XYZ file of C-alpha atoms in Angstrom:
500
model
C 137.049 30.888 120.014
C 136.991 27.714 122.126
C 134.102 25.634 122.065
C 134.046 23.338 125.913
C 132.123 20.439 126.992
C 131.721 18.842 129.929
C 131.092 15.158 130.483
C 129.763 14.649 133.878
C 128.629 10.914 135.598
C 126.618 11.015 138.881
C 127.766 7.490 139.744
C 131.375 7.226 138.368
C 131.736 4.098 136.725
C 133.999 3.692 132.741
C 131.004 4.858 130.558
C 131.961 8.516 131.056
C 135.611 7.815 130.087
C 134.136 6.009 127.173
C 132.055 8.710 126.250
C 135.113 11.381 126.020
C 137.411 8.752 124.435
C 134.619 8.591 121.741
C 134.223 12.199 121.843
C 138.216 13.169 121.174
C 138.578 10.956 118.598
C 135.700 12.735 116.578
C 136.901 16.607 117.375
C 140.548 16.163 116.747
C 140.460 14.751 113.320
C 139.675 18.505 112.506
C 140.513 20.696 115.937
C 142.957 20.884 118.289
C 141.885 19.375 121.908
C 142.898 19.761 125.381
C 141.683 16.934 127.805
C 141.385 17.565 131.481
C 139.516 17.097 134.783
C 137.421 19.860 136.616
C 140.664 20.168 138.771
C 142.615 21.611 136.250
C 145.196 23.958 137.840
C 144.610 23.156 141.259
C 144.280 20.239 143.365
C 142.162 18.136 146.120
C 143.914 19.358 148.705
C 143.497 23.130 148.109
C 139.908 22.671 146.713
C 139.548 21.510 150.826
C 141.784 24.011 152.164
C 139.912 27.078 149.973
C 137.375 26.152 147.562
C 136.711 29.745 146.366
C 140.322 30.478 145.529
C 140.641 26.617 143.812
C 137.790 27.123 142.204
C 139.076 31.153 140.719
C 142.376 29.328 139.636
C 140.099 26.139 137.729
C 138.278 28.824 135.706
C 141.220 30.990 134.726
C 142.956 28.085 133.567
C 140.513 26.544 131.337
C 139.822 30.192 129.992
C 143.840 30.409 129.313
C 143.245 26.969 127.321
C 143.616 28.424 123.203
C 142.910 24.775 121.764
C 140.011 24.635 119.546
C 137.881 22.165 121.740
C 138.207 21.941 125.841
C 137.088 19.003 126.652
C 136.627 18.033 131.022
C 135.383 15.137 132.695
C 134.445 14.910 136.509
C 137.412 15.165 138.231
C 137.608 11.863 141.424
C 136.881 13.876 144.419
C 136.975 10.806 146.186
C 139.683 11.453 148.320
C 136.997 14.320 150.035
C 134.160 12.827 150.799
C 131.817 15.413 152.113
C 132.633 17.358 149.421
C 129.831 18.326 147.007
C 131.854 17.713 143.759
C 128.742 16.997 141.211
C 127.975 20.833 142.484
C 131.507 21.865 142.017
C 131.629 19.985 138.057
C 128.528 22.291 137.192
C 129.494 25.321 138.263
C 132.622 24.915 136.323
C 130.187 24.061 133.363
C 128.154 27.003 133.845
C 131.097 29.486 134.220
C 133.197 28.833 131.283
C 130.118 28.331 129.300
C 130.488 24.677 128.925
C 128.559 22.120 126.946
C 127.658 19.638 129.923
C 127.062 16.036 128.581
C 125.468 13.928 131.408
C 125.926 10.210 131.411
C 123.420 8.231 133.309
C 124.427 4.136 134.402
C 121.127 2.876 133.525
C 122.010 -0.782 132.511
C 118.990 -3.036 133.858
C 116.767 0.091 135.165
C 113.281 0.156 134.005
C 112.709 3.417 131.025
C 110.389 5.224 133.732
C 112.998 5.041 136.654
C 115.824 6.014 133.971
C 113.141 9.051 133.094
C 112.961 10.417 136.717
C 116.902 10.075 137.061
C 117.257 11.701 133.744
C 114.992 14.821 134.977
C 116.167 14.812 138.313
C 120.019 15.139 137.305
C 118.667 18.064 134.562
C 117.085 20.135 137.329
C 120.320 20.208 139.470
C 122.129 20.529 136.612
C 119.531 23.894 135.638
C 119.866 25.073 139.740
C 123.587 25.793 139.006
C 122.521 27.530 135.946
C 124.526 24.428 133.449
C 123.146 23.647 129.968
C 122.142 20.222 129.085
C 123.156 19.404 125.386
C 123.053 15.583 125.773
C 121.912 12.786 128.111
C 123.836 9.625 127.140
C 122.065 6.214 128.713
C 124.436 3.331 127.239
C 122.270 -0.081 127.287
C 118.743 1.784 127.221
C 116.551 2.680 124.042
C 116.749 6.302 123.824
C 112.879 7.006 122.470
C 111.775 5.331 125.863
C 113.202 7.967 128.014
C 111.867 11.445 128.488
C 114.023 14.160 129.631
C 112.444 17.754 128.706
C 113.329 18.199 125.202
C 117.100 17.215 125.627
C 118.769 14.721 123.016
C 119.150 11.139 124.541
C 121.566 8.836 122.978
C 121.194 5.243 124.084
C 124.481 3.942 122.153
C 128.243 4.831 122.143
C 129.187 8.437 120.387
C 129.039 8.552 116.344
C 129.648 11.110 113.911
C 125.656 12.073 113.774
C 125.058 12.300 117.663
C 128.325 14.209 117.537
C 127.251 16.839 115.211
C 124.030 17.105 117.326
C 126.171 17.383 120.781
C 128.597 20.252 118.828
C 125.472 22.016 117.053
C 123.760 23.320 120.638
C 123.417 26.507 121.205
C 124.227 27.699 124.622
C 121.566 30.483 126.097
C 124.510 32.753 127.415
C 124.636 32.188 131.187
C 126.449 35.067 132.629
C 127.679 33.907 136.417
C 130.076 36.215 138.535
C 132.700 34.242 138.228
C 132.340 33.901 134.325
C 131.537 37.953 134.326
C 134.447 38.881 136.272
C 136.729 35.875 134.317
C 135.151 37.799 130.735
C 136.289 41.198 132.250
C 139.609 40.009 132.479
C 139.989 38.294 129.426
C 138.997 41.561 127.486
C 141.311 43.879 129.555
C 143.612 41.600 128.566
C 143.407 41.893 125.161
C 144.177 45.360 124.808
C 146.342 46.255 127.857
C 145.861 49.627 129.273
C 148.333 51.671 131.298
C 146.326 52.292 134.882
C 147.755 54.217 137.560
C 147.241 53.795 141.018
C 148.646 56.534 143.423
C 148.137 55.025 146.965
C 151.111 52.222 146.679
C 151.137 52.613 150.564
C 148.479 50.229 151.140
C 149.188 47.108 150.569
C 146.134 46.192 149.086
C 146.875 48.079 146.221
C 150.573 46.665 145.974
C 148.828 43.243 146.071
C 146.302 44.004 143.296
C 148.864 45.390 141.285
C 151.089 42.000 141.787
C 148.213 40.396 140.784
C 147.092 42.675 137.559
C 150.650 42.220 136.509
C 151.147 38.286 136.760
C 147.510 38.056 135.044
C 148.112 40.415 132.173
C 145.200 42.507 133.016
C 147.039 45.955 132.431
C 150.322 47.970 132.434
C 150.700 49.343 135.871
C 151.972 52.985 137.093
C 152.193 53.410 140.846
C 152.881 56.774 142.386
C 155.518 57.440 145.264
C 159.294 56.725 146.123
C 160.652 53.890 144.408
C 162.913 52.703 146.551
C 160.345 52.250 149.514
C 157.659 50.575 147.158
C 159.604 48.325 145.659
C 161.118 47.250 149.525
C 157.774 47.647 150.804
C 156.934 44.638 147.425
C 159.631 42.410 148.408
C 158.793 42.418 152.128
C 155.204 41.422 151.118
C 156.821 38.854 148.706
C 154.983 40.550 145.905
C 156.825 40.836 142.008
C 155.885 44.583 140.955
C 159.248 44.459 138.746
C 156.718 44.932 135.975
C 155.372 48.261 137.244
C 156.399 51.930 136.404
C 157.268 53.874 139.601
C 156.525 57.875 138.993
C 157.687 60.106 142.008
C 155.765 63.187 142.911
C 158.275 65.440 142.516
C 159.471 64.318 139.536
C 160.166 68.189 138.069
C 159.678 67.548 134.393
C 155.604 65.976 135.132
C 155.251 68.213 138.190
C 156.153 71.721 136.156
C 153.905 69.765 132.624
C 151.002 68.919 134.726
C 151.245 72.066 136.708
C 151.118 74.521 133.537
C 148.296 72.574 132.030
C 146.492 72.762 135.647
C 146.795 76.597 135.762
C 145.680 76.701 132.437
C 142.645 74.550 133.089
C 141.401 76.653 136.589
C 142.591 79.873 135.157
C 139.197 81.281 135.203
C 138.918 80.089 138.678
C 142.108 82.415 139.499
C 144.722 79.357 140.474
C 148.017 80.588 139.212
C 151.548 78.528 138.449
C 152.225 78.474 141.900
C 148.926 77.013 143.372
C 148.926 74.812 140.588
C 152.409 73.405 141.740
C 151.488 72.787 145.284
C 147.808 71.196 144.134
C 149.862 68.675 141.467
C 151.975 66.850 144.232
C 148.881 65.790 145.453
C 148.121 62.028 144.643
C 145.068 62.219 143.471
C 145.492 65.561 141.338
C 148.695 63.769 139.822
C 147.088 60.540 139.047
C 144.341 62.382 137.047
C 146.522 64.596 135.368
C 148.530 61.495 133.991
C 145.457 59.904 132.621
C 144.313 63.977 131.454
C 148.107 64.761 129.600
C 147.704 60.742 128.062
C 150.485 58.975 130.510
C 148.093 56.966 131.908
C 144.825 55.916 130.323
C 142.530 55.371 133.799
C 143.328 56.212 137.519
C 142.265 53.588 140.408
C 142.100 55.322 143.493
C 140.126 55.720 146.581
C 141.333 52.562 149.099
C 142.758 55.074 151.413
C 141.322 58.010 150.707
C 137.684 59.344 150.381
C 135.480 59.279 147.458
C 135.208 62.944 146.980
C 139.498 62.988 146.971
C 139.023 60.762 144.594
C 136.667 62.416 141.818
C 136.752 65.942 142.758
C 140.038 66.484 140.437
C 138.548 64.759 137.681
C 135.113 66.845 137.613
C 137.686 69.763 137.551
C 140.237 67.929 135.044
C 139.049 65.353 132.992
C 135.140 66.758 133.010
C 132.307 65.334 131.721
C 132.107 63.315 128.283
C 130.529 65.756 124.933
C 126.411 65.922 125.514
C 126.869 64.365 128.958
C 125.808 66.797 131.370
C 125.916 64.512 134.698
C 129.086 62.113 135.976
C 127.340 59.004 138.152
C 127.954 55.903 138.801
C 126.612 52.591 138.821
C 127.263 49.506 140.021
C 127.488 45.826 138.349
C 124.970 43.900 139.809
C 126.218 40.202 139.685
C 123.166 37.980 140.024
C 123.821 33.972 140.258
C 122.666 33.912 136.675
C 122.859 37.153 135.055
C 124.611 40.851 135.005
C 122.195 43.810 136.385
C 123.210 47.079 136.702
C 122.375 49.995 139.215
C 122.443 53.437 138.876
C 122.866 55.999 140.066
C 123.957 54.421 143.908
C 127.158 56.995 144.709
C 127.225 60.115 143.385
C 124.063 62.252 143.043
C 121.931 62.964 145.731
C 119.159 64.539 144.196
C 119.355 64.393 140.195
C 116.719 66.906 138.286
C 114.810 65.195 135.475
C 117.126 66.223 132.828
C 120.465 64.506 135.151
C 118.108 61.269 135.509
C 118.068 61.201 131.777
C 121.401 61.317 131.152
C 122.101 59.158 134.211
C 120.189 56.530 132.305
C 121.543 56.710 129.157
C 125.302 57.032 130.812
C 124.252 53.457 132.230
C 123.085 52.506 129.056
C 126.379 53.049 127.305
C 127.993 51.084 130.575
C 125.915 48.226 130.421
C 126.793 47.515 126.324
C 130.153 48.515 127.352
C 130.849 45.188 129.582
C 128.323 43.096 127.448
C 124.807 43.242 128.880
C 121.836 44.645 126.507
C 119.940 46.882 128.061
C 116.439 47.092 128.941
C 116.318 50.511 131.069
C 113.912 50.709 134.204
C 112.953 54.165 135.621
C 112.632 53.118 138.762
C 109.486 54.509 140.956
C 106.767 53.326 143.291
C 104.409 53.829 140.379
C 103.943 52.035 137.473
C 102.183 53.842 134.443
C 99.882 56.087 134.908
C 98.650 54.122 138.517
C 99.727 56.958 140.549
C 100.540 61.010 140.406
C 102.331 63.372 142.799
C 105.652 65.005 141.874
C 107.539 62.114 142.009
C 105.777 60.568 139.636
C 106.128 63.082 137.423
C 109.707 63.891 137.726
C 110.295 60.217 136.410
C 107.533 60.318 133.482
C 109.920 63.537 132.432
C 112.718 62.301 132.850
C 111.928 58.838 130.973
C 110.011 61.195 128.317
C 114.089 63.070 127.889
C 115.770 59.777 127.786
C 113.796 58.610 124.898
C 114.250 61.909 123.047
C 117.782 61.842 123.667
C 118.024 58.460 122.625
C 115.290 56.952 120.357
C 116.633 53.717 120.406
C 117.131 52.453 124.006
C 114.608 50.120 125.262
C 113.289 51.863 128.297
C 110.239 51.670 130.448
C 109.142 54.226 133.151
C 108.268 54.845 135.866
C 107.974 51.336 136.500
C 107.925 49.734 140.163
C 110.631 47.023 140.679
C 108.738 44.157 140.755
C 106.851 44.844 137.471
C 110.676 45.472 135.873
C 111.891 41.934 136.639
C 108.650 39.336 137.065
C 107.522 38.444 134.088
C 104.094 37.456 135.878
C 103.923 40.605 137.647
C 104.917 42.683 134.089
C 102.309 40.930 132.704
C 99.562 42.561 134.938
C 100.539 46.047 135.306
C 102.448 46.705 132.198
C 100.869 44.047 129.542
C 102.636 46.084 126.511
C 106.078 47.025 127.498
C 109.024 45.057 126.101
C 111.139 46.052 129.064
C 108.735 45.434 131.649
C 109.574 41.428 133.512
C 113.262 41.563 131.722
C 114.816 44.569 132.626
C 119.004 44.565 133.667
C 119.582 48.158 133.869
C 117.375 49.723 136.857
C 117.982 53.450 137.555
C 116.877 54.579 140.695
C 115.012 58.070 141.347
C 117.835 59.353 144.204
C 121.094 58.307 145.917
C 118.893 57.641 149.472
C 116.758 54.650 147.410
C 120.207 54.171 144.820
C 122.332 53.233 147.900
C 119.379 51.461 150.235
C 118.673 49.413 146.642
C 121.787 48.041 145.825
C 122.706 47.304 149.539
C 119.285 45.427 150.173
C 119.707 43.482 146.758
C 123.824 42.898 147.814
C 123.200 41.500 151.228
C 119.684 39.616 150.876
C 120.918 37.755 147.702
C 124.567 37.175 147.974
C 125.414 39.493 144.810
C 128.581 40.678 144.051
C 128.458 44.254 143.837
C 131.171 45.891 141.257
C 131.589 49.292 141.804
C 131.157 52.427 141.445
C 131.966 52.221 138.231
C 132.156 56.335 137.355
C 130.820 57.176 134.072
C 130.312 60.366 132.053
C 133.644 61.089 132.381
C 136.166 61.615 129.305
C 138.407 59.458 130.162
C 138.204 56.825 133.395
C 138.721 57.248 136.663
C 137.105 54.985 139.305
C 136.514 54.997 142.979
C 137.297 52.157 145.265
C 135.862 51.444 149.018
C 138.065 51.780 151.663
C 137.382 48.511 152.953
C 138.017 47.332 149.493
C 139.589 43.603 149.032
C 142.385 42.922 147.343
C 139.802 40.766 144.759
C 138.096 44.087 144.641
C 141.109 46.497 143.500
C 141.722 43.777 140.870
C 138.259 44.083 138.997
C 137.886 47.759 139.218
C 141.547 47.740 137.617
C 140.148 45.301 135.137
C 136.993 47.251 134.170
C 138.908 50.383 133.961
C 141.228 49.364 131.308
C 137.970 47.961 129.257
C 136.471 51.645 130.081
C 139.598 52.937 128.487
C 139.813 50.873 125.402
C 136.627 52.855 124.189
């Protein structure tokens, strides 16, 4: 595991050079050390050009880093002006879960002014959710300034003040691009074989150029070979990685065919019906993943959701005691991972589907590293109102504790009371959910869908999904106005689904 710090300097002047040269030479006596700049794998020019993508490539390569310590300074943005590169240095810091060391040029500034500085360059540092570990002020006596709790060190770095710096314990910041970077790294590290049967968009022959080149998963893509792969090179795309199945490939059509009849036999489909059904993509696809040639399916940019997960309610089905395949969606806050469920699939769960709906998204949320805290969603909280909405969430929180005695789950519970601490306080004074809960599940698809598209528009959220879930084995959905940055991360999370 790689520990990373970052050494930032508001006002650039040699005392933040000093500062890492100091730091190196006390890590590397017993680690290994990289030393870079927050422009690491990019440069000026395409941070100006497109700061998003720049900023992607920054992250991915400090992640890639394997030395023991990562150590980045502030890179000289000086070159771009109006660019806001303090802001850029801490988001790096926040998204590879950095140790940020801030170094303050203090010489002949009175202890109060140094004070204010101090706290003003913590708060921006806290906006762009960054932790503090250290606040260095060369030339100043460190018990004369006061910066909320944080160490100050007045004097060049020493073995004690390092041991202080390296002994901080981060709080765990998740950020979308950290989230989506984690993903990644953990589909990586047990590759799954994905297929993806609608090669004819090019979206998908972009996202699997891109899976491929990252490492994210073995790719299978579904068509004629010979126009995919010309199709590839006229895009400029490598796919020579990928496995190209054809549809009428006789062996897998007449294999997935029998094992189709025998599946829908008691829904009368015989050998031939089964044969014309299989050269379908979407039938195909599933039965790969079903027969254990592919581990997930990734499917849905050209054709509609039900195309996509009819097959696998009829192939794959639902997972043992899981009565209910829905979906959620993975919320990703500026500072933190929520999810939302159910927000494609059911229209109109019973009691009993909310349940398992909840404890599906349960399973989801531990599944890609959140803890959850279940809210059962409803315009109530407690026992403040009644009607038979009401009750059909008491009943169905009173079967998702019975069915699993050791989630932490409130309900009902209105929104507000599930994520305000203040407002938990007042309406539900002894709930351990209520004011901190990540996983929200919402009574219906009408306030499932309105929910996650209010949340996704008013706060700038990235919005993952639908992740399907219930299933035995994965198969996910994708928009059809899906970007290419989209197909990528559903690819991702469905090889982490299929790792188990």
């Amino acid at each position: 595991m790689t520990d990373r710090y970052l050494v930032i300097q508001p006002e650039p002047t040699v005392n933040a050079a000093q500062i890492c040269d100091d730091l190196v030479s006390a890590l590397e006596k017993d680690h290994s050390v990289t030393r870079a700049d927050t422009l690491l794998g990019t440069s000026i020019t395409e941070v100006a050009q497109d700061s998003a993508s720049a900023f992607a490539h920054v992250i991915n390569a400090v992640r890639a880093d394997s030395s023991d310590v990562t150590l980045l300074e502030h890179a000289d943005f000086s070159a771009v002006p109006t660019f806001d590169s303090i802001g850029w240095s801490l988001d790096v810091a926040a998204s590879v879960g950095a140790r940020l060391i801030l170094v303050l040029d203090a010489e002949g500034v009175p202890a109060d002014l140094v004070s204010v500085q101090a706290q003003a360059a913590c708060a921006r540092a806290r906006a762009h959710h960054a932790q503090v570990v250290a606040l260095i002020v060369p030339g100043v006596r460190a018990e004369s300034v006061s910066c909320e709790q944080i160490p100050v060190i007045s004097d060049r770095l020493d073995q004690n003040t390092v041991e202080q710096i390296t002994s901080a314990k981060l709080a765990g910041v998740v950020t979308p691009v950290s989230f989506q970077a984690d993903l990644i790294d953990r589909a990586r590290a047990d590759r799954q074989r994905i297929v993806l049967p609608e090669p004819d968009d090019d979206r998908v022959l972009q996202a699997a150029a891109e899976v491929l080149e990252l490492g994210i998963a073995d790719i299978i893509l579904l068509g004629d070979e010979a126009a995919i792969r010309e199709r590839a090179q006229q895009l400029n795309l490598d796919i020579t990685g990928a496995r190209v199945v054809a549809l009428d490939d006789a062996e897998l059509v007449e294999k997935y065919a029998e094992e189709f009849a025998r599946l829908r036999a008691k829904k009368g489909v015989t050998i031939e019906q089964a044969r014309e059904k299989i050269r379908d993509v979407s039938y195909f696809g599933t039965m790969m993943v079903h027969m254990g040639d592919a581990d997930g399916m990734v499917s849905g940019a050209a054709h509609t959701t039900a195309h996509t997960i009819v097959p696998s309610f009829q192939i794959i089905k639902t997972a043992p005691g899981v009565s209910i395949v829905s979906s959620v969606f993975l919320m990703l806050m500026k500072d933190r991972v929520w999810v939302f469920g159910d927000c494609a699939v059911n229209p109109n769960p019973t009691p009993e589907q909310i349940a398992d709906i909840a404890i599906s998204s349960a399973k989801t949320a531990e599944q890609f590293g959140v803890e959850p805290r279940v809210a059962m969603l409803s315009y109530s909280t407690g026992t403040s109102g009644s009607g038979p909405d009401i009750d059909a969430t008491v009943e169905a929180t009173r079967l998702a504790r019975e069915k699993a005695p050791e989630l932490a789950i409130e309900g009902p519970i209105q929104f507000d009371a599930a994520v305000d601490p203040a407002v938990a306080a007042k309406k539900a004074p002894d709930s351990d959910v209520a004011g901190q809960a990540n996983v929200f599940i919402f009574p219906s698809l009408n306030a499932g869908n309105i929910g996650y598209k209010a949340v996704q528009r008013s706060s700038g959220a990235v919005a993952v999904g639908p992740v399907l879930q219930g299933l035995n084995k994965p198969v996910n959905d994708l928009s059809r106005g899906a970007l290419v940055e989209d197909i990528v991360n559903t690819i991702a999370l469905t090889a982490v689904q299929a790792q188990g």
